[in-house]
Coordinates of N, CA and C in Angstrom, one line a residue:
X1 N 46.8 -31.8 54.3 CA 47.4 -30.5 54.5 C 47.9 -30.4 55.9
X2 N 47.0 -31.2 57.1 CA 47.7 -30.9 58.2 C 49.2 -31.8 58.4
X3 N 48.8 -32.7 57.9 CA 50.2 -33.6 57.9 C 51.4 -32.9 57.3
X4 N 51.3 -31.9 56.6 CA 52.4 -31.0 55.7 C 52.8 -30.0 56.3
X5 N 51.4 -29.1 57.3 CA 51.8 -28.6 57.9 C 52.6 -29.1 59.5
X6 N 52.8 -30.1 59.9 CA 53.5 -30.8 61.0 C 54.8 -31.3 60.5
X7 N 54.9 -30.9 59.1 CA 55.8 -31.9 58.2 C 56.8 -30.0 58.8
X8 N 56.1 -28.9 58.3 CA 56.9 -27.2 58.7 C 57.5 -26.9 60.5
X9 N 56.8 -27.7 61.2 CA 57.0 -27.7 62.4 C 58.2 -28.3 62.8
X10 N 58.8 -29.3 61.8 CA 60.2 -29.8 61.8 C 61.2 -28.8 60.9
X11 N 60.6 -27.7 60.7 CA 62.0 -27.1 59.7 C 63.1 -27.0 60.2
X12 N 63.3 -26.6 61.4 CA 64.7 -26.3 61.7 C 65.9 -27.6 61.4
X13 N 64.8 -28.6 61.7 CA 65.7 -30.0 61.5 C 65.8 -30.5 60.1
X14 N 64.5 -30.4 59.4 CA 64.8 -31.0 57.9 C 65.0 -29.7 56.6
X15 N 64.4 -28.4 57.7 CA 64.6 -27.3 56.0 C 63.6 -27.1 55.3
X16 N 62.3 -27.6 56.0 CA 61.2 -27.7 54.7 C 60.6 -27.1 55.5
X17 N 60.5 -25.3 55.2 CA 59.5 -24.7 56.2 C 58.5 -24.8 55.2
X18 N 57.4 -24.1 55.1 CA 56.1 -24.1 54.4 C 56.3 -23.6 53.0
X19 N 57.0 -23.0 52.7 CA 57.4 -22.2 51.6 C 58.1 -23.4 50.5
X20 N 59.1 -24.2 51.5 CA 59.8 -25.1 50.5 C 58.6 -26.3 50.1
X21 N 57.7 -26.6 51.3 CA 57.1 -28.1 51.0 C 56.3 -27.3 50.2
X22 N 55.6 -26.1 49.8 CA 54.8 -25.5 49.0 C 55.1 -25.9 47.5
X23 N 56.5 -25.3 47.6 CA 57.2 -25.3 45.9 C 56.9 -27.0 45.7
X24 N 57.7 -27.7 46.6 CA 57.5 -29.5 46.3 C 56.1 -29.6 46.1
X25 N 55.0 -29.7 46.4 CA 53.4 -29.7 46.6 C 52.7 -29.1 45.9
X26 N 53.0 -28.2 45.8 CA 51.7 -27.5 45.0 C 51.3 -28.3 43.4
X27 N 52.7 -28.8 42.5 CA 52.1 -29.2 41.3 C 51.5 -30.1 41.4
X28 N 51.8 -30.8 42.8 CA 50.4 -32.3 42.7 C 49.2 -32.1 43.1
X29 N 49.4 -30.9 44.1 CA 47.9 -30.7 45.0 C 47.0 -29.7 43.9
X30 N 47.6 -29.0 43.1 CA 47.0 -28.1 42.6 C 46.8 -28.5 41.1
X31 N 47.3 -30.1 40.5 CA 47.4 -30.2 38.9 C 46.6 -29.7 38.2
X32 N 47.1 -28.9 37.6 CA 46.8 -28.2 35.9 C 46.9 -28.6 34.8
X33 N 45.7 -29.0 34.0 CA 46.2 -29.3 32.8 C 46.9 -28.4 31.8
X34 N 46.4 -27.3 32.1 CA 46.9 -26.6 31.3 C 48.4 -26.3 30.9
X35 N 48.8 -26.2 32.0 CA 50.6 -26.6 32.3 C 50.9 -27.6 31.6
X36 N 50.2 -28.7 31.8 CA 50.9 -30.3 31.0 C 50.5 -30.1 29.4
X37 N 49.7 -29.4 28.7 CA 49.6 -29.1 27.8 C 50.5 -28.5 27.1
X38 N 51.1 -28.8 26.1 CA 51.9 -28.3 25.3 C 51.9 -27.2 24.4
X39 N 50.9 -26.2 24.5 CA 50.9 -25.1 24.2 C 51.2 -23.9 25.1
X40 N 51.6 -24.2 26.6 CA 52.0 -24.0 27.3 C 53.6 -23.3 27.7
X41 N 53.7 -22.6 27.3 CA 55.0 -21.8 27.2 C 55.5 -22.1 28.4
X42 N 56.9 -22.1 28.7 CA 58.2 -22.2 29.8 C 58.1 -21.2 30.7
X43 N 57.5 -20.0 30.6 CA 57.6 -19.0 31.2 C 56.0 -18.8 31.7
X44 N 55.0 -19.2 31.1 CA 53.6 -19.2 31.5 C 53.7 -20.5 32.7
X45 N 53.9 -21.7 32.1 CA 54.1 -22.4 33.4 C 54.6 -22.0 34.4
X46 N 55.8 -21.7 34.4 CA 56.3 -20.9 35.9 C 56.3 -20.2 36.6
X47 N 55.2 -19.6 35.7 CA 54.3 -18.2 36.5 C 53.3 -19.4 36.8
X48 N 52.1 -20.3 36.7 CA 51.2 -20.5 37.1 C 51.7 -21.8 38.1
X49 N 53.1 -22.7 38.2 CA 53.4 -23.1 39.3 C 53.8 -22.2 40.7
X50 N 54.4 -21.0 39.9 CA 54.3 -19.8 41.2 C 53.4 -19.8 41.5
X51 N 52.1 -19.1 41.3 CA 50.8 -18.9 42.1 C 50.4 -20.1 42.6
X52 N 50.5 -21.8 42.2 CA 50.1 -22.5 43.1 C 50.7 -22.4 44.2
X53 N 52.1 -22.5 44.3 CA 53.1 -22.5 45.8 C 52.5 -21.5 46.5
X54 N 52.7 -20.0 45.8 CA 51.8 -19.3 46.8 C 50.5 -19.9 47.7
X55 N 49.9 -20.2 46.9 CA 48.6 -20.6 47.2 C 48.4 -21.6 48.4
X56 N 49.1 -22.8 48.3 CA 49.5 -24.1 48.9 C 50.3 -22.9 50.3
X57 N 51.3 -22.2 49.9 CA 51.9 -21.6 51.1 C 51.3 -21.0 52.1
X58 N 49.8 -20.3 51.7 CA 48.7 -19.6 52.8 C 48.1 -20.7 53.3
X59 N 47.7 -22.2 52.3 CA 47.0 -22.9 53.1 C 47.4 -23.6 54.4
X60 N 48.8 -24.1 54.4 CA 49.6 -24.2 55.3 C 50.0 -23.6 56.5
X61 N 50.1 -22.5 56.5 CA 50.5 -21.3 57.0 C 48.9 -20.9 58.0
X62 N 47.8 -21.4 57.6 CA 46.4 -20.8 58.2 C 45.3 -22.5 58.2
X63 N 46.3 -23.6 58.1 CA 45.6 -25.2 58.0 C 44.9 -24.7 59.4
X64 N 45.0 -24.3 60.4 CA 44.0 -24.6 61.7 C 43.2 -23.9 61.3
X65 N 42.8 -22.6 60.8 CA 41.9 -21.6 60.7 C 40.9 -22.8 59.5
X66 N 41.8 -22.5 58.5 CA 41.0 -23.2 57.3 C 40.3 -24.7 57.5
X67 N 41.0 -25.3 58.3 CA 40.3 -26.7 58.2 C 39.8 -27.3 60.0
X68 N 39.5 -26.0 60.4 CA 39.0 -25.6 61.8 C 37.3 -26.9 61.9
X69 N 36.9 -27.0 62.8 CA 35.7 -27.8 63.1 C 34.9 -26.8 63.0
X70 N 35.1 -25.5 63.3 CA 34.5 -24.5 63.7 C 34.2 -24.0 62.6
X71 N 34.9 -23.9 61.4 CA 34.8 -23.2 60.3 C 34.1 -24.2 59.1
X72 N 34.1 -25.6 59.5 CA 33.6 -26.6 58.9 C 31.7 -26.2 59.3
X73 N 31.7 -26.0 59.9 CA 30.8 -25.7 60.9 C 29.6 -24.7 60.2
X74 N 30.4 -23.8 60.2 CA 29.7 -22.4 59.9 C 29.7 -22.8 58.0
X75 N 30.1 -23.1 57.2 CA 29.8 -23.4 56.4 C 28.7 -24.7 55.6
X76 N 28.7 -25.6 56.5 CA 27.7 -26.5 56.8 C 26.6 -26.1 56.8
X77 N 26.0 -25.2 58.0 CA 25.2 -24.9 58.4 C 24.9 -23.7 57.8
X78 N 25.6 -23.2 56.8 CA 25.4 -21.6 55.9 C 25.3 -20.4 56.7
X79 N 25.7 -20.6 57.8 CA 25.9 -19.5 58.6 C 26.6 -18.0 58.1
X80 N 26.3 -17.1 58.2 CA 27.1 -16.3 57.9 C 26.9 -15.8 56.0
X81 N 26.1 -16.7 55.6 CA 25.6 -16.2 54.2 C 24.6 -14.8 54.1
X82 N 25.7 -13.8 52.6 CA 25.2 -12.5 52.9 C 23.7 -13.4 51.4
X83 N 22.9 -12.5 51.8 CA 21.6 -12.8 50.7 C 21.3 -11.6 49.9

């Protein structure tokens, strides 16, 4: 993910702000079988590759927060768990 996000840091020059590498990305990062299944209507899939892009677009957009040492950290160590 950080590599994709350093991949957004070149948009000006290649066009792939986080939004685009999202749409390219998300069906691999996010595979659904359900999508590959054939009961799977044209219009259900493209709603459920939308929500991955979205999805893939926040992680990108917040990769330092999300894949922080710090936040690795606090979850490791269960810090911050309500009981």
């Amino acid at each position: 993910m950080r590599h994709l996000a350093r991949l957004a840091d070149y948009c000006s020059i290649t066009n792939m702000h986080t939004k685009n590498l999202a749409i390219v990305w998300a069906p691999n990062l996010l595979r659904s079988k359900q999508i590959e299944s054939a009961c799977f209507s044209g219009t259900a899939a493209f709603m459920e590759v939308r929500i991955q892009s979205v999805v893939v677009e926040f992680i990108l957009n917040h990769v330092d927060v999300l894949f922080s040492s710090k936040l690795s950290s606090v979850i490791r160590d269960g810090a911050g768990v309500c009981m």
